[in-house]
Short mmCIF file of C-alpha atoms in Angstrom, two decimals:
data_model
loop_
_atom_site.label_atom_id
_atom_site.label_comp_id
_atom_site.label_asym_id
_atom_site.label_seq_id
_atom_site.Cartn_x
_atom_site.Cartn_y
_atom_site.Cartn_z
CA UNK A 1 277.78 88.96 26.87
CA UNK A 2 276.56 87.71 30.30
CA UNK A 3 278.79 84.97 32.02
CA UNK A 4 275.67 82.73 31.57
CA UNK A 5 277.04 82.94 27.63
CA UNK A 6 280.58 82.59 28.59
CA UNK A 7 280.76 79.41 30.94
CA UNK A 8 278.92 76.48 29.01
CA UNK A 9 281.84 77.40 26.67
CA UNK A 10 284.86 77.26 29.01
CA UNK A 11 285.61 73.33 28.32
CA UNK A 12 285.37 73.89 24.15
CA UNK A 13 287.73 76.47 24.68
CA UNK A 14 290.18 74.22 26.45
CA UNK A 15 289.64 71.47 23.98
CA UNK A 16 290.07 74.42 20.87
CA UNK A 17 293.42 75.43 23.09
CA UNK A 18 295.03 71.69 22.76
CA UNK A 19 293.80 71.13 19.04
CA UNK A 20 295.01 75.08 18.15
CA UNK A 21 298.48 73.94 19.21
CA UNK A 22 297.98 70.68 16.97
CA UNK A 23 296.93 72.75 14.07
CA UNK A 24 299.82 75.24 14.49
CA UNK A 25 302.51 72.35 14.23
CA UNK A 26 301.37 71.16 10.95
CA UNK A 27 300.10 74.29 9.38
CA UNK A 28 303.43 76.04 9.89
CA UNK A 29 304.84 74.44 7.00
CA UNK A 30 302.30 75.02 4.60
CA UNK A 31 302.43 77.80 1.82
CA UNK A 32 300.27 80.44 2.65
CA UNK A 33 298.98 83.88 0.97
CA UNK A 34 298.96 87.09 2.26
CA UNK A 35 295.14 85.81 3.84
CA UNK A 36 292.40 87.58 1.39
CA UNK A 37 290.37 85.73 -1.02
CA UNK A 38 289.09 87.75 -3.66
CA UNK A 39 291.67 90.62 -5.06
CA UNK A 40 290.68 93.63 -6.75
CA UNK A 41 291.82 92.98 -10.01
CA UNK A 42 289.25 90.12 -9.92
CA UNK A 43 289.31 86.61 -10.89
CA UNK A 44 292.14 84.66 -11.57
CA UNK A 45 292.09 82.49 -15.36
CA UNK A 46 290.18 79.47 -14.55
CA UNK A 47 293.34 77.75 -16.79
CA UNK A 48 295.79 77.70 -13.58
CA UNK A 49 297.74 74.34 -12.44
CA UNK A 50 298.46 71.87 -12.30
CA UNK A 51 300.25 72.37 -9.26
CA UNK A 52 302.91 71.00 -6.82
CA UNK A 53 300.71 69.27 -4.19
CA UNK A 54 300.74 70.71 -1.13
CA UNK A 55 301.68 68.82 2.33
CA UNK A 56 299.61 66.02 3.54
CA UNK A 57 297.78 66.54 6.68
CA UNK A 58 296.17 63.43 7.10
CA UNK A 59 297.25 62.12 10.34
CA UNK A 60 296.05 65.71 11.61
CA UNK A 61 293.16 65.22 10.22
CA UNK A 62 292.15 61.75 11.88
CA UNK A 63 293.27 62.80 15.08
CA UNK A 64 290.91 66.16 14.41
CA UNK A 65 288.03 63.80 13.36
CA UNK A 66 288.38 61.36 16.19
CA UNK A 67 288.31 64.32 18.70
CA UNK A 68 285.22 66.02 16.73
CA UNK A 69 283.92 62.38 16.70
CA UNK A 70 284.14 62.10 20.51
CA UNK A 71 282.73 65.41 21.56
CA UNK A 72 279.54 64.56 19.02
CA UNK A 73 279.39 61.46 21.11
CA UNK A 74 279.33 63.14 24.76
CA UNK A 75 277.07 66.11 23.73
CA UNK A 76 274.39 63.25 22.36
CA UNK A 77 274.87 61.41 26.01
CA UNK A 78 274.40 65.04 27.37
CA UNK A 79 272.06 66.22 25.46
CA UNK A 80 273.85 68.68 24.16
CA UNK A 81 273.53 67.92 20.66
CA UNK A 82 270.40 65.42 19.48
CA UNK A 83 270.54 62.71 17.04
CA UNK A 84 269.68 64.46 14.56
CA UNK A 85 271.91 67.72 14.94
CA UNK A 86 269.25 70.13 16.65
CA UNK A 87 270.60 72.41 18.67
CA UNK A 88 269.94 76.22 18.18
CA UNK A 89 270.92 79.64 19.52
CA UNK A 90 269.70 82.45 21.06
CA UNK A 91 267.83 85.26 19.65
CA UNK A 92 268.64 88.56 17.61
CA UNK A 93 266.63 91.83 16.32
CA UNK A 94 263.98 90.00 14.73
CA UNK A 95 263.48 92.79 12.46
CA UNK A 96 267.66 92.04 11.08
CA UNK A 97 267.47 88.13 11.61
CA UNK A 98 267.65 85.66 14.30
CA UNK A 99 269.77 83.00 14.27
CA UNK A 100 268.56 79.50 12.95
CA UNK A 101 270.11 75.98 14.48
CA UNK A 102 273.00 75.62 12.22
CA UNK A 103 273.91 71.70 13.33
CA UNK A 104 273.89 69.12 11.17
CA UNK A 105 275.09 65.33 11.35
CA UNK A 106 278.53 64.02 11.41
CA UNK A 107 279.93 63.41 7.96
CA UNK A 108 280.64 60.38 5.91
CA UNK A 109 284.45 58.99 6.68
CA UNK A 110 287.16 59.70 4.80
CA UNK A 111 287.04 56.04 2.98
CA UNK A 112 283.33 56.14 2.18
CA UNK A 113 284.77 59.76 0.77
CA UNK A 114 287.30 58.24 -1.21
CA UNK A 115 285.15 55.61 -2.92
CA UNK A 116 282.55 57.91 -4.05
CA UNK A 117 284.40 60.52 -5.45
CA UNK A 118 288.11 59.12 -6.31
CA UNK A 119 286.92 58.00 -10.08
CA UNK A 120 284.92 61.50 -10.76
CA UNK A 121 286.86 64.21 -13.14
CA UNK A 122 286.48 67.58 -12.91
CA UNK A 123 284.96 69.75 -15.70
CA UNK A 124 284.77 73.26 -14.01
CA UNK A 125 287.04 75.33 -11.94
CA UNK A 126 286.43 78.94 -10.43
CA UNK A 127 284.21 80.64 -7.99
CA UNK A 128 280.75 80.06 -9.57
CA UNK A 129 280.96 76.52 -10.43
CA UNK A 130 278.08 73.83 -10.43
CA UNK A 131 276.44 73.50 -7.14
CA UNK A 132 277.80 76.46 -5.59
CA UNK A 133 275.39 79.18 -3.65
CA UNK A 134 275.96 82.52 -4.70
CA UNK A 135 272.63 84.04 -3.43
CA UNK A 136 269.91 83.32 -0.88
CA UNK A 137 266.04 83.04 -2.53
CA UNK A 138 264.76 85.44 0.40
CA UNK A 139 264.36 89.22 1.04
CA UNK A 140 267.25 89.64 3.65
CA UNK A 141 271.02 90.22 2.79
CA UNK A 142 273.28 88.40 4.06
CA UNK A 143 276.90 89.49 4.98
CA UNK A 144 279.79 87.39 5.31
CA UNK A 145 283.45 88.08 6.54
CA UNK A 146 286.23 85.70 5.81
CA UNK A 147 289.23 85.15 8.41
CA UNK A 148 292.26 83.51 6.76
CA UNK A 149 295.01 83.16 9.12
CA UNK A 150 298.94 82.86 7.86
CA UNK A 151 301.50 85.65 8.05
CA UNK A 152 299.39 89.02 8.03
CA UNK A 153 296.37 87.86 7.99
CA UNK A 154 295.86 86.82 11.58
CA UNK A 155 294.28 90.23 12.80
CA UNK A 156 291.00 91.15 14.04
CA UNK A 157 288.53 94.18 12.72
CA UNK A 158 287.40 95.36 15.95
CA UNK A 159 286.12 98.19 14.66
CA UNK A 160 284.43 96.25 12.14
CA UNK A 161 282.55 93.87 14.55
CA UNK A 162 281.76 96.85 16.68
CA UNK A 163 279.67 98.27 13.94
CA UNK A 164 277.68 95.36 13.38
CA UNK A 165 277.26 95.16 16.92
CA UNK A 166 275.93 98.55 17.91
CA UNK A 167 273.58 98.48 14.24
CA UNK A 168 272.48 94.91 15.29
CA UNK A 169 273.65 93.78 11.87
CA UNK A 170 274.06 89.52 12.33
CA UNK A 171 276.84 88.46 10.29
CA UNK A 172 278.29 84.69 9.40
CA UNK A 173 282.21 84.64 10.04
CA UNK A 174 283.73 82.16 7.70
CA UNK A 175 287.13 81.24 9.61
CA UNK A 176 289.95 79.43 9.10
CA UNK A 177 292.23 76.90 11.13
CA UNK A 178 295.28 79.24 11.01
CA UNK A 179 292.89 82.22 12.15
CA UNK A 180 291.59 79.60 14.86
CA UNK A 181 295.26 78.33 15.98
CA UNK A 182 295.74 82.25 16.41
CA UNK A 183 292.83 83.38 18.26
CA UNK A 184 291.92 80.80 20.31
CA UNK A 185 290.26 82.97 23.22
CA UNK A 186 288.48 85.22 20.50
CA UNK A 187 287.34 82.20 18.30
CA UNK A 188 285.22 81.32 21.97
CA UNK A 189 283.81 84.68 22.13
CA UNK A 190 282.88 85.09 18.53
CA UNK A 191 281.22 81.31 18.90
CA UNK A 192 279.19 82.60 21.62
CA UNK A 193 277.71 85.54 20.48
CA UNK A 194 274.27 85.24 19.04
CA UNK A 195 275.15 87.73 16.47
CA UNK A 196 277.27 86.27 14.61
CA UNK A 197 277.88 82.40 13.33
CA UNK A 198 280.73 80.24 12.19
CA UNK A 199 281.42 79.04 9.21
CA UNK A 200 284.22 76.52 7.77
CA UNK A 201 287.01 78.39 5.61
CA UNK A 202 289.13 75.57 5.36
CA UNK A 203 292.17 73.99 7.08
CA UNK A 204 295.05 75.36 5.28
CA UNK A 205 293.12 78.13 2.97
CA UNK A 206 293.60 76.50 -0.09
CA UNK A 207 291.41 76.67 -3.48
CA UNK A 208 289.09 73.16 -3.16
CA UNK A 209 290.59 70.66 -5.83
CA UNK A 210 290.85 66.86 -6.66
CA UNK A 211 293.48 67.56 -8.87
CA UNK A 212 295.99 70.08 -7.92
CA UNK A 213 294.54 73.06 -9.75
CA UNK A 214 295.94 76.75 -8.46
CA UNK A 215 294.12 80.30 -7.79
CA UNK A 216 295.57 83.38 -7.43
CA UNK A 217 299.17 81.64 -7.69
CA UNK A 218 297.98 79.72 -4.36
CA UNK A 219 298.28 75.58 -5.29
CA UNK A 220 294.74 73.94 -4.49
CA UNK A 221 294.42 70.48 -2.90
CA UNK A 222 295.56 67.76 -4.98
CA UNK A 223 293.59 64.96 -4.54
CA UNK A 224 290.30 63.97 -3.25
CA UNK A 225 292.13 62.76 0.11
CA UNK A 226 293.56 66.46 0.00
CA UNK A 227 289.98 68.00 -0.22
CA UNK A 228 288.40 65.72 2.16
CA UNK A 229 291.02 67.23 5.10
CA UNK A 230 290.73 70.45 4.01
CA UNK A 231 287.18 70.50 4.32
CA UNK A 232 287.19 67.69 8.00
CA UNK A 233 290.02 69.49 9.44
CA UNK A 234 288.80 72.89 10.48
CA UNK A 235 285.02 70.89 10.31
CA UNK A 236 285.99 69.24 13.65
CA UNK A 237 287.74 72.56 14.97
CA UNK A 238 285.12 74.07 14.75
CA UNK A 239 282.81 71.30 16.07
CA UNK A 240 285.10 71.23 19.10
CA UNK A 241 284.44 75.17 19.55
CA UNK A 242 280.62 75.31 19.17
CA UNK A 243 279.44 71.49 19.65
CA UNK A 244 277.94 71.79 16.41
CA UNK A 245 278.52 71.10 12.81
CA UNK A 246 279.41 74.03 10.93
CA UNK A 247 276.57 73.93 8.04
CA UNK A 248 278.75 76.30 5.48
CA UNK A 249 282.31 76.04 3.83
CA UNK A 250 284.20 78.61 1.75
CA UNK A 251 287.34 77.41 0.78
CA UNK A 252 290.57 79.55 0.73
CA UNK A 253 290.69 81.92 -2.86
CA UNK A 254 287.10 80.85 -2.71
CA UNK A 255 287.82 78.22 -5.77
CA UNK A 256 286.42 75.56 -6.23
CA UNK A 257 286.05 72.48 -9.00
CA UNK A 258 282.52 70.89 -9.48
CA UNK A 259 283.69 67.52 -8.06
CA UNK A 260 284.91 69.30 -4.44
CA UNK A 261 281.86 71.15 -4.30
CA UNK A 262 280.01 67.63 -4.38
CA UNK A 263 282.38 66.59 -1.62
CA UNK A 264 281.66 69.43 -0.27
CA UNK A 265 277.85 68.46 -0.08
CA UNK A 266 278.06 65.05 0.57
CA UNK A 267 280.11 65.81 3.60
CA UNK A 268 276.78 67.81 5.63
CA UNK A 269 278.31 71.68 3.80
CA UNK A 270 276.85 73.84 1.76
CA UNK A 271 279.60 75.35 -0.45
CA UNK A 272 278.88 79.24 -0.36
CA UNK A 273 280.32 81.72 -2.17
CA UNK A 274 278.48 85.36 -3.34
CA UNK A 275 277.06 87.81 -5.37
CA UNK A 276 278.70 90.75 -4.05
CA UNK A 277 282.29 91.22 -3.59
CA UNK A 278 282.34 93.89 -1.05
CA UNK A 279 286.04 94.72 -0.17
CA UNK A 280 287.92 93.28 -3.06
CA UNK A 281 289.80 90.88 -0.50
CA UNK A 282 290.51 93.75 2.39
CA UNK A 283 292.12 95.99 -0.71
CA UNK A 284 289.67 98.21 -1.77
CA UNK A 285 289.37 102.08 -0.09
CA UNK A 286 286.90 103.05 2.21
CA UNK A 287 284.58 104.45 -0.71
CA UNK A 288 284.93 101.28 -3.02
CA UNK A 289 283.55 99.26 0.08
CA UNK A 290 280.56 101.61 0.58
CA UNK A 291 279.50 101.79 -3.39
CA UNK A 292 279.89 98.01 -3.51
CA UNK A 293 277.93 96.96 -0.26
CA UNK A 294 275.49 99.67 -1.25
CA UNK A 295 274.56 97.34 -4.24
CA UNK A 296 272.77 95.13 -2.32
CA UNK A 297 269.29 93.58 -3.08
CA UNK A 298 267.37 91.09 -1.23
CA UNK A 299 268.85 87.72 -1.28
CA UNK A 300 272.81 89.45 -1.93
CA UNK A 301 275.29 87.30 -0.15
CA UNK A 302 278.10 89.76 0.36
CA UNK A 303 281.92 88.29 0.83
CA UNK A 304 284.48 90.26 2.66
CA UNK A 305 287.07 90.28 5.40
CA UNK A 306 287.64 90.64 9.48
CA UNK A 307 290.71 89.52 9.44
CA UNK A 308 292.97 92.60 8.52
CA UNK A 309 292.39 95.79 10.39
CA UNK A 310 294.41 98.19 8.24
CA UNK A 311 292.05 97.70 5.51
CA UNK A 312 289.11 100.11 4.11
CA UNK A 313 286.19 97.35 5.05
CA UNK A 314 285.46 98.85 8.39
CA UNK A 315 285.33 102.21 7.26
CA UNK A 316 282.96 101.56 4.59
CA UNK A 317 280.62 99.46 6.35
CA UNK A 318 280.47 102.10 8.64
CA UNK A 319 279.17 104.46 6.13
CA UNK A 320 276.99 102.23 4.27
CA UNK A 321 275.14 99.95 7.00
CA UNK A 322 273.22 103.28 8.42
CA UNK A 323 272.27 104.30 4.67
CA UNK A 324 270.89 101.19 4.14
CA UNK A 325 269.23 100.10 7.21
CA UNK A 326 266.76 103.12 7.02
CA UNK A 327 265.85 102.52 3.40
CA UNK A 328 264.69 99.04 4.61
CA UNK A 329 267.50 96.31 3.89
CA UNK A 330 267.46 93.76 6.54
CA UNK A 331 270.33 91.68 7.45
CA UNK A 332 270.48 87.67 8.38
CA UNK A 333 272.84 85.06 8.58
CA UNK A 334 273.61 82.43 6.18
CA UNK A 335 271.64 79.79 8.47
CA UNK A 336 268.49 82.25 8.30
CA UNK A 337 268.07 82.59 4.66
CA UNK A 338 269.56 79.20 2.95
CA UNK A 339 267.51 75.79 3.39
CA UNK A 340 268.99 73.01 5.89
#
C-alpha cells in the first residue's frame, strides 16, 4: 500500500489509539475464552444457561457511541461520509471481487433499543437461528476470518493474509474489540487495504443473548441492554477506524437467540454466520482445513480464524486456494455478494 492509502487514515488511527486504551480498561475484567468460535467437536447443546451475567459496559458504551456519533457528524460536514452512508472503496481483481460500499446509517439509540425489544422472548438459540445468513444467493464464495482477542488469541496469521494477498483472494475480517485494543496499528492497515473488509465481532466476544444464555461454557449477554453494547461497542470502534458503519456482525461463539439477531438488524447489521466451517475454530490440522475449504460451492460463506498463528488454517488455505482458483471458484467479500 501506497502512502496515498496510508495518510487519510492517520487521524482514525489516533482516535482508534485513545478508544483502544478505553476498551482495554473495561475489557480486562471480563471472562474471556481461549478466542475461537467454532470447536471441532462442533456445536455446543442449544440447552446451555442461564448464566451469571457478565459485567456491564454501559458507560463504555455511551462514551463509544458519542465518539462514533461525532466522527459520523464531521465526515457528513466533510464529506466524508453522505447522508445516506455512501462511501466506497477502491478496487480488486474483478475476476475474485471488488469491494462494494459497506456504510450504512447510524443506528437507533440504545432507548429506542430498549423499547422495542425489552418485552420480546426468545424461542431459538444456536448458530442457525431465524434471520441469520448462512449463505450468499450468488456464484462467488465468500471467506471470512474471525479475530477474537483475550489471552491467546490476540495474534496475527501473517502467513495467512499473505496468501490471500499474493492469490488476490478478498476476504471480510470479522474483528473484535479485544483484537482491536491489541492491534491498534494493524487494525489501520487491515482497514485500509482494499482486499480485505471489516466486520463487527463483538465487544467482549460473547454469544448474542437477551437472557443470559451460554455457548461453549462462555456466558452470553444477559439482557437486551447487554446485547445492544455488545453489538454498539465495537460498532463505533470500528466506525472510528474506517469512517464507516460496519454492515456485518458475528458475535463471539457465533450464538445467537432469534430476538438478538432482530437487534441485530434493527441496529443497520446483518447477522452472518456460514455454511462452511473451515478450521474448526483454529483446531483442525493442515489437511482438515484443505478438505473442508475444498467443499466450497458458489454462494459458501466460509468461517475461520486470523487470529492464532500456530494453527493449521494457513497451511491449508495455502494448499487449497491454488486448487480451487484454477477450477474456477471466485472469491468476494461479504459486501459483494449479500444485499445492502
Amino acid at each position: 500500500m501506497g502512502d496515498s492509502k496510508r495518510r487519510p487514515l492517520a487521524g482514525r488511527r489516533s482516535v482508534l489509539l485513545g478508544m483502544a486504551g478505553l476498551a482495554s480498561a473495561a475489557l480486562a475484567a471480563c471472562s474471556t475464552d481461549g478466542g475461537s468460535d467454532a470447536p471441532s467437536a462442533g456445536p455446543a447443546p442449544g440447552s446451555a444457561g442461564p448464566a451469571t451475567p457478565p459485567p456491564s459496559i454501559a458507560e463504555l458504551s455511551k462514551e463509544e457511541e458519542a465518539a462514533a456519533l461525532a466522527v459520523r457528524n464531521h465526515g457528513q460536514q466533510a464529506g466524508g461520509v453522505d447522508a445516506g452512508g455512501g462511501e466506497t472503496t477502491g478496487g480488486v481483481d474483478a475476476g475474485r471481487g471488488a469491494p462494494a460500499s459497506n456504510a450504512v446509517s447510524a443506528p437507533p439509540g440504545r432507548e429506542q433499543i430498549l423499547a422495542e425489544f425489552s418485552a420480546l422472548r426468545p424461542k431459538e438459540w444456536g448458530l442457525h437461528v431465524t434471520g441469520v445468513v448462512d449463505n450468499s444467493p450468488g456464484r462467488h464464495v465468500a471467506l471470512t476470518f474471525d479475530a477474537c482477542g483475550g489471552p491467546g488469541g490476540a495474534g496475527c496469521d501473517h502467513k495467512l493474509l499473505a496468501t490471500l494477498r499474493s492469490l488476490k483472494v478478498p476476504a471480510t475480517l470479522f474483528v473484535n474489540s479485544r483484537w482491536l485494543a491489541a492491534n491498534p496499528s494493524l487494525a489501520a492497515d487491515l482497514a485500509a487495504e482494499p482486499l480485505f473488509e471489516l466486520a463487527n465481532h463483538g465487544t467482549r466476544h460473547l454469544p448474542l443473548s437477551v437472557s443470559g444464555r451460554a455457548a461453549y461454557g462462555i456466558t452470553g449477554t444477559a439482557s437486551v441492554a447487554d446485547a445492544y453494547d455488545e453489538l454498539t461497542g465495537n460498532q463505533a470502534v470500528l466506525h472510528s477506524l474506517t469512517g464507516t458503519w460496519p454492515r456485518f456482525f458475528r458475535p463471539g461463539t457465533a450464538y445467537y437467540d432469534d430476538v438478538a439477531a432482530a437487534m441485530t438488524r434493527r441496529l443497520g447489521m446483518l447477522p452472518v454466520n456460514f455454511s462452511i466451517n473451515g478450521d474448526g475454530g483454529a483446531t483442525f490440522p493442515p489437511a482438515t482445513v484443505a478438505a473442508e475449504v475444498g467443499k466450497v460451492k458458489a454462494g459458501d460463506i466460509v468461517i475461520s480464524h486470523f487470529n492464532r498463528p500456530a494453527s493449521g488454517t494457513a497451511e491449508g488455505y495455502a494448499r487449497v486456494l491454488p486448487r480451487l482458483l484454477d477450477g474456477g471458484t471466485t472469491f468476494a467479500q461479504l459486501g459483494q455478494v449479500l444485499p445492502a
